[in-house]
Short mmCIF file of C-alpha atoms in Angstrom, two decimals:
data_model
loop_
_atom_site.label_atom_id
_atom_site.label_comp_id
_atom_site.label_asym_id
_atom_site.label_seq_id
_atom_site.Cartn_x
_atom_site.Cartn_y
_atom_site.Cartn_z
CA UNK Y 1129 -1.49 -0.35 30.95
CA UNK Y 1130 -3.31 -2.82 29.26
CA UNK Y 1131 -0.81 -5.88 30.08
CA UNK Y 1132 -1.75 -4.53 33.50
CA UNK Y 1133 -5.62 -4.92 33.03
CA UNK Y 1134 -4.79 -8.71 31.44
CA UNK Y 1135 -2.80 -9.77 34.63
CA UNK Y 1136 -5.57 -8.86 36.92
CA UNK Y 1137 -8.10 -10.22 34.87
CA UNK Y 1138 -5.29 -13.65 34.26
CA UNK Y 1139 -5.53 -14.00 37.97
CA UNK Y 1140 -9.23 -14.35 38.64
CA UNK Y 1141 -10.51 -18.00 39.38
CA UNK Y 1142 -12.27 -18.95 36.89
CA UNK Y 1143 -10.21 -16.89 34.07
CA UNK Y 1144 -7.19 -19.26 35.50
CA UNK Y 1145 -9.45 -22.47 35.53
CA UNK Y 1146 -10.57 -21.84 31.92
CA UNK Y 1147 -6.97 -22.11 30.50
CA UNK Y 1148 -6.32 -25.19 32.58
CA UNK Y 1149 -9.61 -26.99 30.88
CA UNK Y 1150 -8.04 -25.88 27.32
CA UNK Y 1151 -5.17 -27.75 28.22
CA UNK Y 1152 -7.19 -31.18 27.89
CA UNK Y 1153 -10.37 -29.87 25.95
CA UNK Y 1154 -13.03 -27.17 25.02
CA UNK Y 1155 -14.71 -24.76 27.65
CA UNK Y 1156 -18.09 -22.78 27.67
CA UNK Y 1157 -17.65 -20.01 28.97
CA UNK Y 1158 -21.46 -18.50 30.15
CA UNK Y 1159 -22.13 -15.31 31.46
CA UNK Y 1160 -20.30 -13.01 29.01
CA UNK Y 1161 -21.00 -10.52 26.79
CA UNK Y 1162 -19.75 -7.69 25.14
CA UNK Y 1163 -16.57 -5.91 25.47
CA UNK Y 1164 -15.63 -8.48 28.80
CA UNK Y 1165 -15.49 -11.39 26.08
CA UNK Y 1166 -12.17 -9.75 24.45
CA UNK Y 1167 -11.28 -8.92 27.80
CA UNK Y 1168 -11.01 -12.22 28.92
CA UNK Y 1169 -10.07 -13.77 24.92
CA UNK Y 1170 -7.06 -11.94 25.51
CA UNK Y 1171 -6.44 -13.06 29.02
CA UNK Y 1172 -6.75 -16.48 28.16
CA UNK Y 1173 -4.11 -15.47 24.83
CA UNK Y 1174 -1.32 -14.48 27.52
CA UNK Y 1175 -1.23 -17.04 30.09
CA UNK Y 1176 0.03 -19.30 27.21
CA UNK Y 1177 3.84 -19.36 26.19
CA UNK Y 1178 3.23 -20.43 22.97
CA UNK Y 1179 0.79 -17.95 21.27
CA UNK Y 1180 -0.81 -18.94 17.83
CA UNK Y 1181 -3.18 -17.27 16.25
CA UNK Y 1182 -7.05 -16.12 17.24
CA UNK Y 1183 -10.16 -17.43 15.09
CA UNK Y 1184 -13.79 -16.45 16.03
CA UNK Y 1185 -16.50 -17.65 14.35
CA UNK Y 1186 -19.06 -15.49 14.58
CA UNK Y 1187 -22.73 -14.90 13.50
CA UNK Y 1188 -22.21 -12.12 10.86
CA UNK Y 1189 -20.19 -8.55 10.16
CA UNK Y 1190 -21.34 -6.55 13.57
CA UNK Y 1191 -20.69 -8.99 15.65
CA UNK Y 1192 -16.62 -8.23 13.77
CA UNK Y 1193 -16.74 -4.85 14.29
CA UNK Y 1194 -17.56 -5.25 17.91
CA UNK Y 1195 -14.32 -7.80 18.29
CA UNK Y 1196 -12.20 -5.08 15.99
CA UNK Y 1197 -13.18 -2.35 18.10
CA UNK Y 1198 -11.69 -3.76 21.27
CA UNK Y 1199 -9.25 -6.45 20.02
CA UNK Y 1200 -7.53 -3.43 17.94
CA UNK Y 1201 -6.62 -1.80 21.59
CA UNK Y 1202 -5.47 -5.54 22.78
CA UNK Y 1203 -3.17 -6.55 19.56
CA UNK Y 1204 -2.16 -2.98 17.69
CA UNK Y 1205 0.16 -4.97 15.35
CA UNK Y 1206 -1.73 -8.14 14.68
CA UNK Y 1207 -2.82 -8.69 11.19
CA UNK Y 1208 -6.90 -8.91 11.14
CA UNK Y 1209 -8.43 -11.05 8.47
CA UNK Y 1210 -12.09 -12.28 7.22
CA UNK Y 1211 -12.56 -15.71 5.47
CA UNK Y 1212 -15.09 -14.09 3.21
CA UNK Y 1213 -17.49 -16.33 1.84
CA UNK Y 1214 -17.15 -17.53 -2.05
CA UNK Y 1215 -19.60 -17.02 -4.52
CA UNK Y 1216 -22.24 -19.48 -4.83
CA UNK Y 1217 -22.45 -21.10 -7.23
CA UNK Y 1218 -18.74 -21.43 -6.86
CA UNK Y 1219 -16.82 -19.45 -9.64
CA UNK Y 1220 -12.85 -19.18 -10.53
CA UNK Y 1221 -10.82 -17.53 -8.41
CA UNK Y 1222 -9.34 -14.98 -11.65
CA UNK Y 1223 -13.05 -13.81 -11.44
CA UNK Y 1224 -13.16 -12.14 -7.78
CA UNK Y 1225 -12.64 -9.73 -6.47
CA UNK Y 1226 -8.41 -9.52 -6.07
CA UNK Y 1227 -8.80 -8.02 -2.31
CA UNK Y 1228 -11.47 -10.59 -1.47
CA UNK Y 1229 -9.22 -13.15 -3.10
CA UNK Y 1230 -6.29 -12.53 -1.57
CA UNK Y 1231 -8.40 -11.78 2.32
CA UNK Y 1232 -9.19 -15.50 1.90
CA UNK Y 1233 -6.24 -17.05 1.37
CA UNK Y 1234 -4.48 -14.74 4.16
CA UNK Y 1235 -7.14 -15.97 6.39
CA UNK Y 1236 -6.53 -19.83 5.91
CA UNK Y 1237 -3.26 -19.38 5.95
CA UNK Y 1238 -3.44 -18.14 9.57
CA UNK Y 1239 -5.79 -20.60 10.54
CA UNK Y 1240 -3.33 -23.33 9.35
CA UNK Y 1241 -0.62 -21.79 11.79
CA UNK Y 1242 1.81 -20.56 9.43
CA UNK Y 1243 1.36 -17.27 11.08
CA UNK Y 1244 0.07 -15.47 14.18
CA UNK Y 1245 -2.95 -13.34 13.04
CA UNK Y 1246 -6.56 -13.16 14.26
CA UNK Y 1247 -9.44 -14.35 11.58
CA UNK Y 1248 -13.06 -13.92 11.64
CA UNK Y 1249 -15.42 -16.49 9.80
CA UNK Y 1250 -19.19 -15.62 9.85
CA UNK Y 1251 -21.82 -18.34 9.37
CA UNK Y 1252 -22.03 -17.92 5.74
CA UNK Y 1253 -18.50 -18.87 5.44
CA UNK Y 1254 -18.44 -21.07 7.92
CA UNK Y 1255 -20.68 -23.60 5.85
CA UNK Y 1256 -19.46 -23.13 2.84
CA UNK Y 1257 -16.45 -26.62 1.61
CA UNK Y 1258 -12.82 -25.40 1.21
CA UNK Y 1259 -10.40 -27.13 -0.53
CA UNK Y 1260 -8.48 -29.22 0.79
CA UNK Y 1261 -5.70 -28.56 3.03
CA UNK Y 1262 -2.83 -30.43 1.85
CA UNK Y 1263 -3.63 -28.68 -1.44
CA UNK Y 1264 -2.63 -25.18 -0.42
CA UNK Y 1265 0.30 -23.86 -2.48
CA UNK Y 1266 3.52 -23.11 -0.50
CA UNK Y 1267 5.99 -19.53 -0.93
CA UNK Y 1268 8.39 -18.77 -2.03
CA UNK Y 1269 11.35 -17.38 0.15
CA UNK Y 1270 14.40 -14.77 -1.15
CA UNK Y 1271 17.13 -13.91 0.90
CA UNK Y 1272 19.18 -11.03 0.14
CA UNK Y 1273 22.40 -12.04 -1.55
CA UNK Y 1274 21.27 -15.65 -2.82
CA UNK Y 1275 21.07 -16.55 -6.59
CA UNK Y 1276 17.76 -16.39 -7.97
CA UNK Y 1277 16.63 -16.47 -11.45
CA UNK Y 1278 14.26 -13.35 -12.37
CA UNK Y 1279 12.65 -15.47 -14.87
CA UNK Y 1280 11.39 -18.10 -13.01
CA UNK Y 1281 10.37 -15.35 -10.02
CA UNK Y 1282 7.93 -14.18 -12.79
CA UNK Y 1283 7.12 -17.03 -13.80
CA UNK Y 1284 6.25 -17.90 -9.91
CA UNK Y 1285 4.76 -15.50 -9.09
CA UNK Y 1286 1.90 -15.51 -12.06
CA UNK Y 1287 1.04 -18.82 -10.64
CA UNK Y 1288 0.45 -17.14 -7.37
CA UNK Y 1289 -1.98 -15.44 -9.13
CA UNK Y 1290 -0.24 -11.72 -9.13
CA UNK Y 1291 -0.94 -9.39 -12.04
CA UNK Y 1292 1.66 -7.85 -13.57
CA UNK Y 1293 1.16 -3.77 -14.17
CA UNK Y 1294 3.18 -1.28 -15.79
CA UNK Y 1295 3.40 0.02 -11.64
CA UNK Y 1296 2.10 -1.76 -8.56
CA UNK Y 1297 -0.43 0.13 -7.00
CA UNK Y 1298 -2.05 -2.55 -5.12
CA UNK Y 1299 -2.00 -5.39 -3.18
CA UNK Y 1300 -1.25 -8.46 -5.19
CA UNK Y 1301 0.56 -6.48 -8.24
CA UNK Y 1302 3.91 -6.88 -9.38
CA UNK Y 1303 6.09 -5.01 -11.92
CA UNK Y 1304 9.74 -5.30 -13.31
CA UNK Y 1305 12.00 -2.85 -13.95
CA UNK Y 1306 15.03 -4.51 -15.35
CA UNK Y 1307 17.24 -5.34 -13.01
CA UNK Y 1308 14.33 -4.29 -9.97
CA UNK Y 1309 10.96 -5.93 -9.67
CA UNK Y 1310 8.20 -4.97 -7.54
CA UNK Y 1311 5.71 -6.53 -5.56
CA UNK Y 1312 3.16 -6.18 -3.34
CA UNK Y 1313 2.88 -9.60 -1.47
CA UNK Y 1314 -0.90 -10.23 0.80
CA UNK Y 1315 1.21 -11.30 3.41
CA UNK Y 1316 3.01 -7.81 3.64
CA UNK Y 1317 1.83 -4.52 5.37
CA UNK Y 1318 4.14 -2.24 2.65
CA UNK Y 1319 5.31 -3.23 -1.05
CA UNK Y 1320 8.76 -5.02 -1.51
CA UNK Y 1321 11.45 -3.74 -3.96
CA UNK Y 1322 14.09 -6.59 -5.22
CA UNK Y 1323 17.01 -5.72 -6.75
CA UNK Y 1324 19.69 -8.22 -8.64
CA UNK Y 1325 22.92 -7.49 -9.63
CA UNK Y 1326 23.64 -9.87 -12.47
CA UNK Y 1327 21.99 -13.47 -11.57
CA UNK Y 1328 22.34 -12.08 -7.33
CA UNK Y 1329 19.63 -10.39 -5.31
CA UNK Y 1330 21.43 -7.81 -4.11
CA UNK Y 1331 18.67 -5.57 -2.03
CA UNK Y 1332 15.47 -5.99 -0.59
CA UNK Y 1333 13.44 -3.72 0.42
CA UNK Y 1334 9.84 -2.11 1.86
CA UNK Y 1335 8.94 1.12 -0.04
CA UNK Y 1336 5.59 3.51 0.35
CA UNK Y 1337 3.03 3.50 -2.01
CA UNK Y 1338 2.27 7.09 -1.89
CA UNK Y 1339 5.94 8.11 -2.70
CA UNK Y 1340 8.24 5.41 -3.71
CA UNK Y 1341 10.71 5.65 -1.41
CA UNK Y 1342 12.19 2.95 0.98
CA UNK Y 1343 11.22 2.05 3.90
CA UNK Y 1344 13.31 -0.83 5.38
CA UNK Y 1345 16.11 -2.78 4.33
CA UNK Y 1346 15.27 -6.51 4.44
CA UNK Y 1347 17.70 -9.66 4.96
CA UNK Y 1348 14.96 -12.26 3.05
CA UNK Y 1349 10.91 -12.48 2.59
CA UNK Y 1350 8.26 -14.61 1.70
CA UNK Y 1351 5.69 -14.33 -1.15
CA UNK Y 1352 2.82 -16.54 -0.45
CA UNK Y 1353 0.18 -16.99 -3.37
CA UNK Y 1354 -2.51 -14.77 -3.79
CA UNK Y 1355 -5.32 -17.18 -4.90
CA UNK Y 1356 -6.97 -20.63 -3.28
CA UNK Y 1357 -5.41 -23.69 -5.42
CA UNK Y 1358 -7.86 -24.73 -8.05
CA UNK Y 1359 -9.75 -28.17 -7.05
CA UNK Y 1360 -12.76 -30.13 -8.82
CA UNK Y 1361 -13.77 -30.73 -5.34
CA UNK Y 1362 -13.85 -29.00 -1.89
CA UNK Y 1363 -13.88 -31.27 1.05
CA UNK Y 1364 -12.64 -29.63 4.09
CA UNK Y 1365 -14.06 -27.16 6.60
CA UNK Y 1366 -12.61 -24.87 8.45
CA UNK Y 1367 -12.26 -26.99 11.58
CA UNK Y 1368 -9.48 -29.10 9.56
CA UNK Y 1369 -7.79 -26.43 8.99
CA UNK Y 1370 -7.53 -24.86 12.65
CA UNK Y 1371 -3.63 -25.67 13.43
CA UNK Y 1372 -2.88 -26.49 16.82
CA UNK Y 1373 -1.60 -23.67 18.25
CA UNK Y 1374 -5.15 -21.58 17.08
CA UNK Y 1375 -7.11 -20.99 19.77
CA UNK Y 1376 -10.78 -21.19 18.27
CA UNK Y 1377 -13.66 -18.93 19.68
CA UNK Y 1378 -17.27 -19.51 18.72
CA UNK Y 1379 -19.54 -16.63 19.48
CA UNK Y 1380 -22.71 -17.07 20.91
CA UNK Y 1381 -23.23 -20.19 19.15
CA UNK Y 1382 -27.27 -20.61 19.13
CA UNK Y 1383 -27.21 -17.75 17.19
CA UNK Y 1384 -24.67 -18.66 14.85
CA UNK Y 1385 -26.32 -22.21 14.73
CA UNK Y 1386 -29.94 -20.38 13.94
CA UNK Y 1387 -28.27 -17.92 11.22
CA UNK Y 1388 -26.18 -20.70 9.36
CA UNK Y 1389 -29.65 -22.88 9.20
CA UNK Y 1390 -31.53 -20.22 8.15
CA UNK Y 1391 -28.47 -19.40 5.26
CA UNK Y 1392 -28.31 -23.71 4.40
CA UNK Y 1393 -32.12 -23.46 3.92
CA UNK Y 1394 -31.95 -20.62 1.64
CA UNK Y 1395 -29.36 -22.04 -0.91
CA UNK Y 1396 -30.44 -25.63 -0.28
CA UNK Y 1397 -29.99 -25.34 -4.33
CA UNK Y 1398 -26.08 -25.61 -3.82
CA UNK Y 1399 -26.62 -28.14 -0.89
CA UNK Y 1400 -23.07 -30.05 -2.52
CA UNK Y 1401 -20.71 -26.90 -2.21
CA UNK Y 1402 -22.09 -26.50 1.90
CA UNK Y 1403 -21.89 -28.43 5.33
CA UNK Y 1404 -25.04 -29.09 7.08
CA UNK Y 1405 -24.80 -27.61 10.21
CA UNK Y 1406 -25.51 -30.89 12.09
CA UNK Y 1407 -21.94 -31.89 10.25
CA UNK Y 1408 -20.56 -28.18 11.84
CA UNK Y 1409 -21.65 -28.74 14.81
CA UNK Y 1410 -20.36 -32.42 15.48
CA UNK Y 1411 -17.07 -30.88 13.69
CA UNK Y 1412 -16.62 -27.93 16.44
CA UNK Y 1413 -17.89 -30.26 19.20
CA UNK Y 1414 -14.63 -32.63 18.35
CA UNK Y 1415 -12.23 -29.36 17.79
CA UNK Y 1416 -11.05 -27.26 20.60
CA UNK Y 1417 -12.54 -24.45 21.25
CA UNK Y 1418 -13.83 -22.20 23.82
CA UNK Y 1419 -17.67 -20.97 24.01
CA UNK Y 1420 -18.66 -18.02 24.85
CA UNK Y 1421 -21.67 -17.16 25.29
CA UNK Y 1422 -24.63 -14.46 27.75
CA UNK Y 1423 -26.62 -17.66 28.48
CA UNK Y 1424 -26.00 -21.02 29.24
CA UNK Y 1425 -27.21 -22.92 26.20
CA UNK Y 1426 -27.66 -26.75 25.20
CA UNK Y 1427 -24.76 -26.92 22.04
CA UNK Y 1428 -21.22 -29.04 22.61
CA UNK Y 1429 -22.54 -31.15 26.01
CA UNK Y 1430 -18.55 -32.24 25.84
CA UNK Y 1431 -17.36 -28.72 26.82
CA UNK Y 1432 -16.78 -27.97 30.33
CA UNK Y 1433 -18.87 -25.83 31.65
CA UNK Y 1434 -17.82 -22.83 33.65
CA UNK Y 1435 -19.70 -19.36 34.81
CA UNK Y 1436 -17.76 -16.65 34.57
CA UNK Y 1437 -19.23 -14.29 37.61
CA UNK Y 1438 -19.14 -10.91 35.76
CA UNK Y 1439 -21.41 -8.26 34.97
CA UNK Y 1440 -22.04 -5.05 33.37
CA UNK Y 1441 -21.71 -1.55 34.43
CA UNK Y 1442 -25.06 0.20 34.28
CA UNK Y 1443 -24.89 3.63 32.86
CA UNK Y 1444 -24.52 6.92 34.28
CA UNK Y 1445 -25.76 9.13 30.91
CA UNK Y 1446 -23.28 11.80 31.96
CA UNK Y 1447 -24.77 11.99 35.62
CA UNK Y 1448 -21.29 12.78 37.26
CA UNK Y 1449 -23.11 13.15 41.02
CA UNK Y 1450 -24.64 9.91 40.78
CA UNK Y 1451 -21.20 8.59 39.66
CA UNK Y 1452 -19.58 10.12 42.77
CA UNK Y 1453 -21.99 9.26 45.44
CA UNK Y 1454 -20.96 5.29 43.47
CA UNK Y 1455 -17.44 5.93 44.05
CA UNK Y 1456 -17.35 6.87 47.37
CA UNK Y 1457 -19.71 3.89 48.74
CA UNK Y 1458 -17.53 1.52 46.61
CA UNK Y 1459 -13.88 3.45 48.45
CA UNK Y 1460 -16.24 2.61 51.62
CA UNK Y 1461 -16.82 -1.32 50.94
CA UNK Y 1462 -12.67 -1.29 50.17
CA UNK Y 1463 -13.63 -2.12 46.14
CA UNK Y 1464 -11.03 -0.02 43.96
CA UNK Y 1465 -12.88 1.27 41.01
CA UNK Y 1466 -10.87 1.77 37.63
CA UNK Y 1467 -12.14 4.18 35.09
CA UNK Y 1468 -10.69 3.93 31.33
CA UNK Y 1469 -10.93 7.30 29.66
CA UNK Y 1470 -9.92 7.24 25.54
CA UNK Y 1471 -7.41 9.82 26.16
CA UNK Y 1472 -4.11 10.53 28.78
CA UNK Y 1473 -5.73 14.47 28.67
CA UNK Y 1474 -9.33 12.96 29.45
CA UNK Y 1475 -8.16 11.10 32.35
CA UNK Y 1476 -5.97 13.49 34.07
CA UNK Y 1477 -9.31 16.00 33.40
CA UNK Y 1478 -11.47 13.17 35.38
CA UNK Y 1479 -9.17 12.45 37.78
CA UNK Y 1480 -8.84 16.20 39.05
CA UNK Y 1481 -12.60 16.46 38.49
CA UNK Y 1482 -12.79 14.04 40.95
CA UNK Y 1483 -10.49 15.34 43.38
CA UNK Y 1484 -12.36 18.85 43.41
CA UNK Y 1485 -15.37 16.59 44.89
CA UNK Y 1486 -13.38 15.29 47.38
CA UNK Y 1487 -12.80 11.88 46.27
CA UNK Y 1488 -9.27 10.14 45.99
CA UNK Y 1489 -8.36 10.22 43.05
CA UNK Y 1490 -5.47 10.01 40.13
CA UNK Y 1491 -4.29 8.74 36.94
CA UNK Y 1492 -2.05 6.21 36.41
CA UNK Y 1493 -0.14 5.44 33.52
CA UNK Y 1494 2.32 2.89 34.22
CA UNK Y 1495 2.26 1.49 37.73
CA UNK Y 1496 0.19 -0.87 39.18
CA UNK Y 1497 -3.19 0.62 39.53
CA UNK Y 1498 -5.33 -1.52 41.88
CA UNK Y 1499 -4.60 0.82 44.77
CA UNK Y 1500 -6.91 0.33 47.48
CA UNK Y 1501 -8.66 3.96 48.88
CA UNK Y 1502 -7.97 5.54 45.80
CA UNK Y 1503 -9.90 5.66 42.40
CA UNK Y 1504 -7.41 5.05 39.50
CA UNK Y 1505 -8.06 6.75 36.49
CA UNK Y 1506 -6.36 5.69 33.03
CA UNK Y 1507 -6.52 5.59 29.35
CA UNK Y 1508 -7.64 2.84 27.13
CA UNK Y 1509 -10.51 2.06 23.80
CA UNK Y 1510 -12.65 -0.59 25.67
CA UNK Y 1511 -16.68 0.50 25.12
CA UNK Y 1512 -18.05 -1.28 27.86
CA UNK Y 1513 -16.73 -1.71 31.58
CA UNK Y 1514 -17.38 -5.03 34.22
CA UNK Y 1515 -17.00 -6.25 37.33
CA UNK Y 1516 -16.40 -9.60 38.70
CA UNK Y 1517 -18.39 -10.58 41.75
CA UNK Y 1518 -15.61 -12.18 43.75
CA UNK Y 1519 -13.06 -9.34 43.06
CA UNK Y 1520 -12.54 -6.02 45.20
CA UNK Y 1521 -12.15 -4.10 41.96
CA UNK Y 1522 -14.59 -3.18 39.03
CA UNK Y 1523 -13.89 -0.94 35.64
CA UNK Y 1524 -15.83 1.71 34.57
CA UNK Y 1525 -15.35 3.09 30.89
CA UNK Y 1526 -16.10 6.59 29.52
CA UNK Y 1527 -18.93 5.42 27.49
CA UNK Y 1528 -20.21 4.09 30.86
CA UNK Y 1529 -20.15 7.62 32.02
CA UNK Y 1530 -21.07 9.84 29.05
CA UNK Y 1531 -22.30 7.27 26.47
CA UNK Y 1532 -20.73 6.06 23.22
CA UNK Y 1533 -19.34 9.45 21.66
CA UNK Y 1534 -19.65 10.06 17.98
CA UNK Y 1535 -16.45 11.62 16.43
CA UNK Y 1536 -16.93 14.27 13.64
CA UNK Y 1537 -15.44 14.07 10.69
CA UNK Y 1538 -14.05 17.60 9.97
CA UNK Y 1539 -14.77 18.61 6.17
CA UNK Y 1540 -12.25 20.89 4.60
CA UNK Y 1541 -11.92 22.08 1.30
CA UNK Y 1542 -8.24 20.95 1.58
CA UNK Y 1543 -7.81 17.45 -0.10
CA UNK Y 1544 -3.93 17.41 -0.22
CA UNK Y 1545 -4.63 14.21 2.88
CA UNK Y 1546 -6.13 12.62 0.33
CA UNK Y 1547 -3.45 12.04 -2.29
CA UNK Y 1548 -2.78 8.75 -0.70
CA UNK Y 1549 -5.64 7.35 -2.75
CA UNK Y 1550 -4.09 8.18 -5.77
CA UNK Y 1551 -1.73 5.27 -6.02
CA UNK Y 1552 -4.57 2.96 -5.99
CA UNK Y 1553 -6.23 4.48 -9.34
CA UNK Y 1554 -5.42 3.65 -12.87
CA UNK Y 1555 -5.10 5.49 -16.20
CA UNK Y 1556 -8.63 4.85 -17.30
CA UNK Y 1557 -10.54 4.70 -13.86
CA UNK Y 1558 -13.46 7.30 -13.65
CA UNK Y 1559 -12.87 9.70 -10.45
CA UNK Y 1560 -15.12 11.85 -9.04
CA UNK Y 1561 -13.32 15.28 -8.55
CA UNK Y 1562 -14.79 17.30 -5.72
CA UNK Y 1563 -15.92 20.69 -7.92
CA UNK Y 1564 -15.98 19.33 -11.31
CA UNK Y 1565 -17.47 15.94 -10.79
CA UNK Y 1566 -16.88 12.66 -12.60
CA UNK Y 1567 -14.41 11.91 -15.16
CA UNK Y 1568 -11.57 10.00 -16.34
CA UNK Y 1569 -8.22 9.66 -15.15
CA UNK Y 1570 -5.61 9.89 -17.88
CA UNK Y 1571 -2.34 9.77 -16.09
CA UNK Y 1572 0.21 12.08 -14.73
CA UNK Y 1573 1.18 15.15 -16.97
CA UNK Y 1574 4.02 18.04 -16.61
CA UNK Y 1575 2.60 21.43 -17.05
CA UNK Y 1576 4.61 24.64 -17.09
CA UNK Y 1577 2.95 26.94 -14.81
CA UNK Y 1578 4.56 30.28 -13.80
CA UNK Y 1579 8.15 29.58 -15.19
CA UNK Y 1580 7.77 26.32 -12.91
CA UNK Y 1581 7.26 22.73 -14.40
CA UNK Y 1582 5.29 20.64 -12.21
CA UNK Y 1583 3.42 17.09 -12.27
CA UNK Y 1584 -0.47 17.65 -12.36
CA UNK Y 1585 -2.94 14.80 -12.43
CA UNK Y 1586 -5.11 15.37 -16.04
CA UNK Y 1587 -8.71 14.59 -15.94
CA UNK Y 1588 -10.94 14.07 -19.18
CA UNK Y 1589 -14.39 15.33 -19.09
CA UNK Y 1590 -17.20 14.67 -21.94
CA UNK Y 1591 -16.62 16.02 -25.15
CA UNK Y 1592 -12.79 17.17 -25.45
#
């Protein structure tokens, strides 16, 4: 349903003369705002053959979990990454944090292209030097059946900047077992599991965290290093390394211009590990990019300049008649409304609602569903519906109708959902059990209990 919604938003006008521009330069794109700027960031993404990957820079974190919320719906299987910002002053890698470590150098490397991915940079990172990019370590790739030296994987692979644990349990661990060795790679959703046979590699596989087993047999893989290479200086931005094939989005960009002055001014003190933001914005005026922004706004005078003609739905707040008497004057004018429900169950609900009042109405779940005389009712996660002026068709979403719902989280006294967390603790972590309280994990122990022996985790509490 959704490549649906992109190919008759990829057909309007200006959505079509927007990926023509990109072809020779940047765009601004005025006239946007919320959920309609994924909308149409996706659009753009699928009129083009060759996809690369999607960067945003954007003013800070809620302006990410707006783009998640709707981009997750859009791209279910692309990898999301921030380029979190470094300490200032800067500080060696081995003393970050290893998921913030290892975020960062998944981000660059799908800014550089070597991957499709989507990456968010926020103004504070955005001003902050990089090293260089010629300077970024390459993988390392195994193929099932070649001859590879455990050794010198090891070796390898604490260069990357993996630790080596008695068990991987996290992302950027590895262990070995003999003749197996485990590792969890950043540039993997699952753990990988190689196994040699003398001096050969003779499996590969994904396994699960929470249970050891395999997942997937593999034919080769890459391990890509875990940390940024260490430099004496950082020169670059993230504008050199944009590859080609990204497609760079700058949100907004008077706020993000006001925020990453405001952020310079504050650590003027580290003014040598920064970019000015006169240097940023000559940088993105000379990348390509597209702008996207509510109002038209002074910044990049080199972009073309094109107004998308698109607007917001205005609310209902759960005033179903008012919605009706909407519908029926737009079936009237020969506009097709579209109504995205979160749920198949809560659309075929609306859609007979809708019916009982007399309107035409049904949900669609495959077909094409800009049928003139007829509501359409379907299921997607976008928060916020549109309508273009110059097009006979307009979405409505069910926060449009009812408002944004909050879901409940259900609280039982059953944890067993929860053992998943387990593999990421340590002997020696304190835990927080949920009738005792805090203590310290020990490890796994085998208690006989009822003529049974089973694993139980052991706690230690103060005292003995």
């Amino acid at each position: 349903m959704k490549n649906l919604l992109l190919d008759n938003v990829a057909a309007i006008n200006e959505v079509r003369r927007t990926a023509e521009a990109l072809k020779k330069g940047s765009v601004s794109l005025n006239g946007v705002s919320g959920p309609v700027k994924t909308v149409i960031i996706a659009a753009l993404d699928s009129i083009f053959a060759e996809q690369g990957s999607l960067a945003f820079l954007v003013s800070g974190r809620d302006e990410i979990r707006e783009y998640r919320r709707s981009l997750n719906w859009f791209y279910p299987e692309l990898p999301m990454y921030e380029l979190y910002p470094a300490d200032l002053p800067r500080v060696q890698a081995d003393a970050k944090s290893r998921e913030v470590q290892a975020e960062r150098v998944a981000a660059l490397r799908f800014l550089r292209g070597e991957e499709r991915g989507i990456v968010f940079v926020t103004a504070e990172a955005l001003l902050q030097k990089l090293p260089d990019k010629t300077a970024a370590q390459e993988g390392i790739e195994i193929n099932c059946g070649s001859i590879t030296d455990q050794q010198e994987l090891i070796a390898k692979f604490t260069e990357f900047g993996y630790e080596r644990t008695q068990q991987v349990d996290a992302i950027g661990q590895f262990c070995v077992r003999g003749d197996i060795l485990d590792i969890f790679p950043i540039n993997s959703k699952l753990p990988l599991r190689i196994e040699w046979f003398d001096d050969t590699v003779d499996a590969i596989r994904s396994f699960s965290l929470e249970n050891q087993r395999s997942v997937e047999n593999l034919g080769k893989i890459k391990i890509v290093p875990l940390q940024e290479p260490e430099q004496e200086s950082f020169n670059a931005s993230v504008f050199d390394y944009v590859s080609a094939k990204t497609m760079l989005f700058v949100d907004e960009p008077s706020r993000l211009w006001d925020l990453a002055e405001k952020i310079y001014n504050e650590n003027k003190a580290y003014a040598d590990e920064l970019w000015t933001v006169q240097e940023l914005t000559e940088a993105c005026g000379n990348a390509k990019a597209v702008s996207l922004a509510a109002l038209q706004h002074n910044y990049f005078n080199s972009f073309m300049q094109i107004n998308m003609p698109v607007r917001t739905v205005a609310p209902y707040n759960r005033n179903t008649e008012l919605l009706a008497g909407d519908l029926r004057g737009w079936l009237n004018d020969g506009i097709v409304p579209v109504i995205m429900m979160s749920s198949s169950i809560k659309a075929r609900g609306l859609a007979d609602t809708l019916t009982g009042k007399g309107i035409a109405a049904g949900y669609v779940d495959a077909e094409p569903f800009l049928i003139p005389g007829r509501v359409s009712v379907i299921s997607g996660e976008l928060t916020a519906g549109f309508r273009f002026w110059n097009e006979n068709w307009l979405l409505i979403t069910e926060s449009d109708i009812f408002g944004m719902q909050k879901r409940r989280r259900l609280h039982s006294k059953n944890k067993g959902a929860q053992l998943q967390y387990f593999s990421e603790i340590k002997a020696g972590d304190y835990v927080v059990h949920s009738v005792h309280g805090i203590g310290r994990y020990i490890g796994v122990e085998n208690v006989e209990v009822d003529v049974r022996h089973r694993d139980y985790l052991l706690l230690q509490y103060a005292g003995d």
